[in-house]
Amino acid sequence: FLIVVELETGVQRKLRFPAVSAEDRELLRDVTVDLNRDLAIVHWHVGDIVEWLPQPLTVVQNADATKALVLPQGTPLVDGTYRMSFAITRRWFESIEPTGSGNTYLDEAELLLEIVG
């Protein structure tokens, strides 16, 4: 998603940003860009650089896939900050049409966990 903030009013809009790959969206995660009315860059800021490492997981879900239990594999998790990224593409009904907002539930979410021993 691309979050657009109208600076004069503070109104935020969350827009889907499908033209950019998941890898590129990850690179843009903490980047803030201020544009003027002509859409020229006035100021930009890159947040702290953080390297996220994959953690092997096991996911157990119920029969209709509406709930899940997420368990780390292998050794226990060490102290630190963990990020879980979720994405769902769930068709509402069978269709020959391409997947889209008219026939599919599409969403993304993220959960940050701080583990302190």
PDB file of C-alpha atoms in Angstrom:
ATOM      1  CA  PHE A   1       0.000   0.000   0.000  1.00  0.00           C
ATOM      2  CA  LEU A   2       1.013   3.593  -0.566  1.00  0.00           C
ATOM      3  CA  ILE A   3      -0.037   5.986   2.198  1.00  0.00           C
ATOM      4  CA  VAL A   4      -0.791   9.468   0.888  1.00  0.00           C
ATOM      5  CA  VAL A   5      -1.114  12.305   3.417  1.00  0.00           C
ATOM      6  CA  GLU A   6      -2.574  15.689   2.508  1.00  0.00           C
ATOM      7  CA  LEU A   7      -0.287  17.964   4.554  1.00  0.00           C
ATOM      8  CA  GLU A   8      -2.730  20.865   4.728  1.00  0.00           C
ATOM      9  CA  THR A   9      -5.534  18.749   6.198  1.00  0.00           C
ATOM     10  CA  GLY A  10      -3.662  15.747   7.611  1.00  0.00           C
ATOM     11  CA  VAL A  11      -6.080  13.418   5.808  1.00  0.00           C
ATOM     12  CA  GLN A  12      -4.509  10.041   5.018  1.00  0.00           C
ATOM     13  CA  ARG A  13      -5.455   7.704   2.203  1.00  0.00           C
ATOM     14  CA  LYS A  14      -4.183   4.140   1.801  1.00  0.00           C
ATOM     15  CA  LEU A  15      -3.848   3.236  -1.870  1.00  0.00           C
ATOM     16  CA  ARG A  16      -3.042  -0.110  -3.431  1.00  0.00           C
ATOM     17  CA  PHE A  17       0.294   0.076  -5.217  1.00  0.00           C
ATOM     18  CA  PRO A  18       0.251  -2.983  -7.531  1.00  0.00           C
ATOM     19  CA  ALA A  19       2.575  -1.523 -10.196  1.00  0.00           C
ATOM     20  CA  VAL A  20       5.557  -1.982  -7.878  1.00  0.00           C
ATOM     21  CA  SER A  21       6.903  -5.428  -6.974  1.00  0.00           C
ATOM     22  CA  ALA A  22       6.851  -6.723  -3.393  1.00  0.00           C
ATOM     23  CA  GLU A  23      10.641  -6.387  -3.259  1.00  0.00           C
ATOM     24  CA  ASP A  24      10.496  -2.736  -4.356  1.00  0.00           C
ATOM     25  CA  ARG A  25       7.678  -1.985  -1.903  1.00  0.00           C
ATOM     26  CA  GLU A  26       9.884  -3.408   0.851  1.00  0.00           C
ATOM     27  CA  LEU A  27      12.685  -1.013  -0.175  1.00  0.00           C
ATOM     28  CA  LEU A  28      10.233   1.913   0.031  1.00  0.00           C
ATOM     29  CA  ARG A  29       8.748   0.851   3.406  1.00  0.00           C
ATOM     30  CA  ASP A  30      10.153   3.705   5.577  1.00  0.00           C
ATOM     31  CA  VAL A  31      10.711   6.307   2.870  1.00  0.00           C
ATOM     32  CA  THR A  32       8.829   9.592   3.246  1.00  0.00           C
ATOM     33  CA  VAL A  33       8.606  11.954   0.272  1.00  0.00           C
ATOM     34  CA  ASP A  34       7.092  15.456   0.382  1.00  0.00           C
ATOM     35  CA  LEU A  35       5.838  16.731  -2.971  1.00  0.00           C
ATOM     36  CA  ASN A  36       4.692  20.208  -3.960  1.00  0.00           C
ATOM     37  CA  ARG A  37       1.565  20.906  -6.025  1.00  0.00           C
ATOM     38  CA  ASP A  38       3.528  20.187  -9.222  1.00  0.00           C
ATOM     39  CA  LEU A  39       4.516  16.777  -7.779  1.00  0.00           C
ATOM     40  CA  ALA A  40       8.168  17.784  -7.559  1.00  0.00           C
ATOM     41  CA  ILE A  41      10.099  16.394  -4.584  1.00  0.00           C
ATOM     42  CA  VAL A  42      10.498  19.039  -1.882  1.00  0.00           C
ATOM     43  CA  HIS A  43      11.988  16.832   0.837  1.00  0.00           C
ATOM     44  CA  TRP A  44      12.588  13.128   1.371  1.00  0.00           C
ATOM     45  CA  HIS A  45      13.630  10.996   4.309  1.00  0.00           C
ATOM     46  CA  VAL A  46      14.757   7.379   4.579  1.00  0.00           C
ATOM     47  CA  GLY A  47      14.047   5.702   7.904  1.00  0.00           C
ATOM     48  CA  ASP A  48      16.467   3.563   9.876  1.00  0.00           C
ATOM     49  CA  ILE A  49      17.869   0.679   7.872  1.00  0.00           C
ATOM     50  CA  VAL A  50      16.840  -2.646   9.386  1.00  0.00           C
ATOM     51  CA  GLU A  51      17.676  -6.074   8.031  1.00  0.00           C
ATOM     52  CA  TRP A  52      14.889  -8.595   8.502  1.00  0.00           C
ATOM     53  CA  LEU A  53      15.920 -12.245   8.378  1.00  0.00           C
ATOM     54  CA  PRO A  54      13.486 -15.027   7.488  1.00  0.00           C
ATOM     55  CA  GLN A  55      12.449 -17.294  10.351  1.00  0.00           C
ATOM     56  CA  PRO A  56      11.145 -20.787   9.509  1.00  0.00           C
ATOM     57  CA  LEU A  57       7.579 -21.248  10.722  1.00  0.00           C
ATOM     58  CA  THR A  58       4.865 -23.845  10.849  1.00  0.00           C
ATOM     59  CA  VAL A  59       1.308 -22.654  10.213  1.00  0.00           C
ATOM     60  CA  VAL A  60      -1.610 -24.782  11.394  1.00  0.00           C
ATOM     61  CA  GLN A  61      -5.055 -23.643  10.290  1.00  0.00           C
ATOM     62  CA  ASN A  62      -8.627 -24.706  10.920  1.00  0.00           C
ATOM     63  CA  ALA A  63     -10.737 -26.487   8.265  1.00  0.00           C
ATOM     64  CA  ASP A  64     -12.182 -23.368   6.618  1.00  0.00           C
ATOM     65  CA  ALA A  65      -8.865 -21.463   6.834  1.00  0.00           C
ATOM     66  CA  THR A  66     -10.297 -18.594   8.899  1.00  0.00           C
ATOM     67  CA  LYS A  67      -7.912 -19.033  11.847  1.00  0.00           C
ATOM     68  CA  ALA A  68      -4.245 -19.987  12.096  1.00  0.00           C
ATOM     69  CA  LEU A  69      -1.645 -20.816  14.702  1.00  0.00           C
ATOM     70  CA  VAL A  70       1.873 -19.681  13.771  1.00  0.00           C
ATOM     71  CA  LEU A  71       4.735 -21.539  15.476  1.00  0.00           C
ATOM     72  CA  PRO A  72       8.491 -20.994  15.095  1.00  0.00           C
ATOM     73  CA  GLN A  73      10.468 -24.024  13.931  1.00  0.00           C
ATOM     74  CA  GLY A  74      13.688 -25.215  15.535  1.00  0.00           C
ATOM     75  CA  THR A  75      15.273 -23.329  18.423  1.00  0.00           C
ATOM     76  CA  PRO A  76      13.268 -20.886  20.570  1.00  0.00           C
ATOM     77  CA  LEU A  77      13.177 -17.290  19.434  1.00  0.00           C
ATOM     78  CA  VAL A  78      15.893 -15.092  20.945  1.00  0.00           C
ATOM     79  CA  ASP A  79      15.244 -11.611  22.338  1.00  0.00           C
ATOM     80  CA  GLY A  80      14.543  -9.104  19.623  1.00  0.00           C
ATOM     81  CA  THR A  81      11.932  -7.575  17.356  1.00  0.00           C
ATOM     82  CA  TYR A  82      10.092  -9.857  14.958  1.00  0.00           C
ATOM     83  CA  ARG A  83       7.900  -8.830  12.056  1.00  0.00           C
ATOM     84  CA  MET A  84       5.188 -11.047  10.642  1.00  0.00           C
ATOM     85  CA  SER A  85       3.854 -10.010   7.251  1.00  0.00           C
ATOM     86  CA  PHE A  86       0.536 -11.417   6.103  1.00  0.00           C
ATOM     87  CA  ALA A  87      -1.148 -11.252   2.713  1.00  0.00           C
ATOM     88  CA  ILE A  88      -4.458 -12.792   1.724  1.00  0.00           C
ATOM     89  CA  THR A  89      -6.028 -13.412  -1.650  1.00  0.00           C
ATOM     90  CA  ARG A  90      -9.334 -15.183  -1.082  1.00  0.00           C
ATOM     91  CA  ARG A  91     -11.898 -15.521  -3.840  1.00  0.00           C
ATOM     92  CA  TRP A  92     -15.499 -14.926  -2.801  1.00  0.00           C
ATOM     93  CA  PHE A  93     -16.777 -17.224  -5.542  1.00  0.00           C
ATOM     94  CA  GLU A  94     -15.500 -19.169  -8.532  1.00  0.00           C
ATOM     95  CA  SER A  95     -15.081 -16.977 -11.584  1.00  0.00           C
ATOM     96  CA  ILE A  96     -13.343 -16.968 -14.946  1.00  0.00           C
ATOM     97  CA  GLU A  97     -12.586 -13.279 -14.409  1.00  0.00           C
ATOM     98  CA  PRO A  98      -9.079 -12.288 -13.262  1.00  0.00           C
ATOM     99  CA  THR A  99      -8.613 -11.908  -9.522  1.00  0.00           C
ATOM    100  CA  GLY A 100      -9.689  -8.414  -8.500  1.00  0.00           C
ATOM    101  CA  SER A 101     -11.603  -6.381  -5.931  1.00  0.00           C
ATOM    102  CA  GLY A 102     -14.948  -7.383  -7.471  1.00  0.00           C
ATOM    103  CA  ASN A 103     -14.518 -11.103  -6.820  1.00  0.00           C
ATOM    104  CA  THR A 104     -11.732 -11.464  -4.261  1.00  0.00           C
ATOM    105  CA  TYR A 105     -10.824 -10.323  -0.768  1.00  0.00           C
ATOM    106  CA  LEU A 106      -7.310  -8.846  -1.027  1.00  0.00           C
ATOM    107  CA  ASP A 107      -5.470  -7.465   1.962  1.00  0.00           C
ATOM    108  CA  GLU A 108      -2.103  -7.178   3.664  1.00  0.00           C
ATOM    109  CA  ALA A 109      -1.185  -6.666   7.302  1.00  0.00           C
ATOM    110  CA  GLU A 110       1.881  -6.670   9.484  1.00  0.00           C
ATOM    111  CA  LEU A 111       2.457  -7.531  13.119  1.00  0.00           C
ATOM    112  CA  LEU A 112       5.540  -6.461  15.082  1.00  0.00           C
ATOM    113  CA  LEU A 113       6.469  -8.533  18.118  1.00  0.00           C
ATOM    114  CA  GLU A 114       9.049  -7.556  20.750  1.00  0.00           C
ATOM    115  CA  ILE A 115      10.441 -10.561  22.625  1.00  0.00           C
ATOM    116  CA  VAL A 116      12.262  -9.771  25.848  1.00  0.00           C
ATOM    117  CA  GLY A 117      13.598 -12.623  28.008  1.00  0.00           C
TER     118      GLY A 117
END
